[in-house]
mmCIF file of C-alpha atoms in Angstrom:
data_model
loop_
_atom_site.group_PDB
_atom_site.id
_atom_site.type_symbol
_atom_site.label_atom_id
_atom_site.label_comp_id
_atom_site.label_asym_id
_atom_site.label_seq_id
_atom_site.Cartn_x
_atom_site.Cartn_y
_atom_site.Cartn_z
ATOM 1 C CA UNK N 2 0.000 0.000 0.000
ATOM 2 C CA UNK N 3 2.774 2.418 0.925
ATOM 3 C CA UNK N 4 4.565 1.780 -2.372
ATOM 4 C CA UNK N 5 1.373 2.465 -4.310
ATOM 5 C CA UNK N 6 0.754 5.670 -2.365
ATOM 6 C CA UNK N 7 4.309 6.852 -3.052
ATOM 7 C CA UNK N 8 3.922 6.244 -6.768
ATOM 8 C CA UNK N 9 0.865 8.551 -6.816
ATOM 9 C CA UNK N 10 2.066 11.161 -4.322
ATOM 10 C CA UNK N 11 2.082 13.909 -6.987
ATOM 11 C CA UNK N 12 -1.394 12.984 -8.209
ATOM 12 C CA UNK N 13 -3.404 12.378 -5.038
ATOM 13 C CA UNK N 14 -3.469 12.993 -1.308
ATOM 14 C CA UNK N 15 -3.878 10.001 0.978
ATOM 15 C CA UNK N 16 -5.030 9.621 4.549
ATOM 16 C CA UNK N 17 -4.899 6.132 6.036
ATOM 17 C CA UNK N 18 -7.066 5.274 9.003
ATOM 18 C CA UNK N 19 -6.555 1.772 10.331
ATOM 19 C CA UNK N 20 -9.722 -0.157 11.197
ATOM 20 C CA UNK N 21 -9.855 -3.050 13.675
ATOM 21 C CA UNK N 22 -10.549 -6.597 12.606
ATOM 22 C CA UNK N 23 -10.628 -9.272 15.261
ATOM 23 C CA UNK N 24 -9.221 -12.421 13.651
ATOM 24 C CA UNK N 25 -9.464 -14.707 16.666
ATOM 25 C CA UNK N 26 -11.252 -13.306 19.732
ATOM 26 C CA UNK N 27 -10.907 -16.620 21.583
ATOM 27 C CA UNK N 28 -7.131 -16.286 21.968
ATOM 28 C CA UNK N 29 -5.870 -15.550 25.490
ATOM 29 C CA UNK N 30 -3.968 -12.331 26.274
ATOM 30 C CA UNK N 31 -0.908 -14.356 27.232
ATOM 31 C CA UNK N 32 -0.963 -15.882 23.761
ATOM 32 C CA UNK N 33 -0.169 -19.229 22.196
ATOM 33 C CA UNK N 34 2.862 -20.285 20.187
ATOM 34 C CA UNK N 35 2.641 -18.623 16.776
ATOM 35 C CA UNK N 36 4.135 -21.449 14.716
ATOM 36 C CA UNK N 37 2.045 -24.103 16.438
ATOM 37 C CA UNK N 38 -1.143 -22.174 15.758
ATOM 38 C CA UNK N 39 -0.193 -21.502 12.139
ATOM 39 C CA UNK N 40 0.627 -25.184 11.584
ATOM 40 C CA UNK N 41 -2.744 -26.186 13.053
ATOM 41 C CA UNK N 42 -4.513 -23.638 10.882
ATOM 42 C CA UNK N 43 -2.657 -24.141 7.581
ATOM 43 C CA UNK N 44 -0.950 -27.543 7.931
ATOM 44 C CA UNK N 45 2.745 -28.405 8.032
ATOM 45 C CA UNK N 46 3.195 -28.742 4.254
ATOM 46 C CA UNK N 47 1.593 -25.389 3.496
ATOM 47 C CA UNK N 48 3.655 -23.698 6.210
ATOM 48 C CA UNK N 49 6.843 -25.077 4.649
ATOM 49 C CA UNK N 50 5.848 -23.265 1.441
ATOM 50 C CA UNK N 51 4.428 -20.112 3.014
ATOM 51 C CA UNK N 52 7.226 -19.126 5.363
ATOM 52 C CA UNK N 53 10.067 -18.829 2.802
ATOM 53 C CA UNK N 54 7.743 -17.062 0.358
ATOM 54 C CA UNK N 55 6.497 -14.573 2.952
ATOM 55 C CA UNK N 56 10.039 -13.940 4.189
ATOM 56 C CA UNK N 57 11.186 -13.121 0.646
ATOM 57 C CA UNK N 58 8.193 -10.901 -0.087
ATOM 58 C CA UNK N 59 8.785 -9.152 3.243
ATOM 59 C CA UNK N 60 12.489 -8.625 2.577
ATOM 60 C CA UNK N 61 11.608 -7.081 -0.793
ATOM 61 C CA UNK N 62 9.476 -4.553 1.114
ATOM 62 C CA UNK N 63 11.885 -3.986 3.998
ATOM 63 C CA UNK N 64 10.063 -6.267 6.455
ATOM 64 C CA UNK N 65 12.010 -9.014 8.227
ATOM 65 C CA UNK N 66 9.248 -11.493 9.069
ATOM 66 C CA UNK N 67 9.977 -13.804 11.975
ATOM 67 C CA UNK N 68 7.739 -16.651 12.999
ATOM 68 C CA UNK N 69 8.701 -17.146 16.640
ATOM 69 C CA UNK N 70 6.823 -15.694 19.545
ATOM 70 C CA UNK N 71 3.142 -15.786 20.293
ATOM 71 C CA UNK N 72 -0.141 -14.842 18.743
ATOM 72 C CA UNK N 73 -2.538 -13.429 21.314
ATOM 73 C CA UNK N 74 -5.824 -11.695 21.907
ATOM 74 C CA UNK N 75 -5.554 -8.315 20.178
ATOM 75 C CA UNK N 76 -8.377 -6.396 21.879
ATOM 76 C CA UNK N 77 -5.982 -4.085 23.697
ATOM 77 C CA UNK N 78 -3.948 -3.491 20.528
ATOM 78 C CA UNK N 79 -7.191 -2.316 18.916
ATOM 79 C CA UNK N 80 -7.690 -0.050 21.915
ATOM 80 C CA UNK N 81 -4.264 1.556 21.508
ATOM 81 C CA UNK N 82 -4.915 2.081 17.795
ATOM 82 C CA UNK N 83 -8.271 3.748 18.492
ATOM 83 C CA UNK N 84 -6.752 5.819 21.294
ATOM 84 C CA UNK N 85 -3.918 6.993 19.005
ATOM 85 C CA UNK N 86 -6.412 7.940 16.262
ATOM 86 C CA UNK N 87 -8.127 10.283 18.727
ATOM 87 C CA UNK N 88 -4.801 12.138 18.873
ATOM 88 C CA UNK N 89 -4.231 12.164 15.103
ATOM 89 C CA UNK N 90 -4.132 10.010 11.993
ATOM 90 C CA UNK N 91 -0.332 10.316 12.038
ATOM 91 C CA UNK N 92 -0.194 9.095 15.653
ATOM 92 C CA UNK N 93 -2.323 6.091 14.764
ATOM 93 C CA UNK N 94 -0.102 5.255 11.800
ATOM 94 C CA UNK N 95 3.038 5.534 13.945
ATOM 95 C CA UNK N 96 1.573 3.230 16.602
ATOM 96 C CA UNK N 97 0.484 0.769 13.924
ATOM 97 C CA UNK N 98 4.004 0.627 12.475
ATOM 98 C CA UNK N 99 5.403 -0.116 15.950
ATOM 99 C CA UNK N 100 2.787 -2.819 16.583
ATOM 100 C CA UNK N 101 3.500 -4.461 13.230
ATOM 101 C CA UNK N 102 7.253 -4.439 13.901
ATOM 102 C CA UNK N 103 6.748 -5.826 17.423
ATOM 103 C CA UNK N 104 4.579 -8.706 16.209
ATOM 104 C CA UNK N 105 5.939 -9.557 12.777
ATOM 105 C CA UNK N 106 9.657 -8.855 13.272
ATOM 106 C CA UNK N 107 10.489 -8.801 16.989
ATOM 107 C CA UNK N 108 8.375 -11.790 18.112
ATOM 108 C CA UNK N 109 6.666 -9.759 20.836
ATOM 109 C CA UNK N 110 3.259 -10.544 22.292
ATOM 110 C CA UNK N 111 0.925 -7.701 21.321
ATOM 111 C CA UNK N 112 -1.556 -8.977 23.893
ATOM 112 C CA UNK N 113 0.866 -7.774 26.572
ATOM 113 C CA UNK N 114 0.095 -4.420 28.180
ATOM 114 C CA UNK N 115 3.811 -3.677 28.553
ATOM 115 C CA UNK N 116 4.469 -4.330 24.862
ATOM 116 C CA UNK N 117 1.550 -2.102 23.852
ATOM 117 C CA UNK N 118 2.655 0.720 26.150
ATOM 118 C CA UNK N 119 6.201 0.451 24.798
ATOM 119 C CA UNK N 120 4.923 0.606 21.196
ATOM 120 C CA UNK N 121 2.922 3.731 22.048
ATOM 121 C CA UNK N 122 5.981 5.288 23.703
ATOM 122 C CA UNK N 123 8.238 4.437 20.726
ATOM 123 C CA UNK N 124 5.629 5.996 18.414
ATOM 124 C CA UNK N 125 5.872 9.253 20.356
ATOM 125 C CA UNK N 126 2.441 9.238 21.961
ATOM 126 C CA UNK N 127 1.618 9.517 25.670
ATOM 127 C CA UNK N 128 2.120 5.891 26.675
ATOM 128 C CA UNK N 129 1.253 6.370 30.344
ATOM 129 C CA UNK N 130 -2.060 8.015 29.449
ATOM 130 C CA UNK N 131 -2.804 4.966 27.325
ATOM 131 C CA UNK N 132 -1.873 2.625 30.186
ATOM 132 C CA UNK N 133 -4.300 4.494 32.460
ATOM 133 C CA UNK N 134 -7.226 3.927 30.104
ATOM 134 C CA UNK N 135 -6.715 0.160 29.864
ATOM 135 C CA UNK N 136 -9.222 -1.946 31.772
ATOM 136 C CA UNK N 137 -7.686 -3.059 35.052
#
């Protein structure tokens, strides 16, 4: 998407607002092993094909996909995205980039409050204000 937007930057103005989509609301906040879940969902043979392909496609776009870590309930990540959007579209985009990097490249659990607060902080938004609005 970013490459397409760059190729039209002289012809159009873009504003991206990220919208939540809950892929698996039954996942726990503490998460489950990412590779195990993917293998259960897609099968071992398909994973053997998918991972190298996705890693190459990612590298071509500057993304270093890693498949360790956990996949977890993302409700609070949706909360931080919505909270950041209330500050600005740019703040939401910055938080989204940090969340994507944490999950897809750094093998972090984006169901973790600490990870979410750190992503908000790295994105330059008021991370402690976000922490205060999380359900206790």
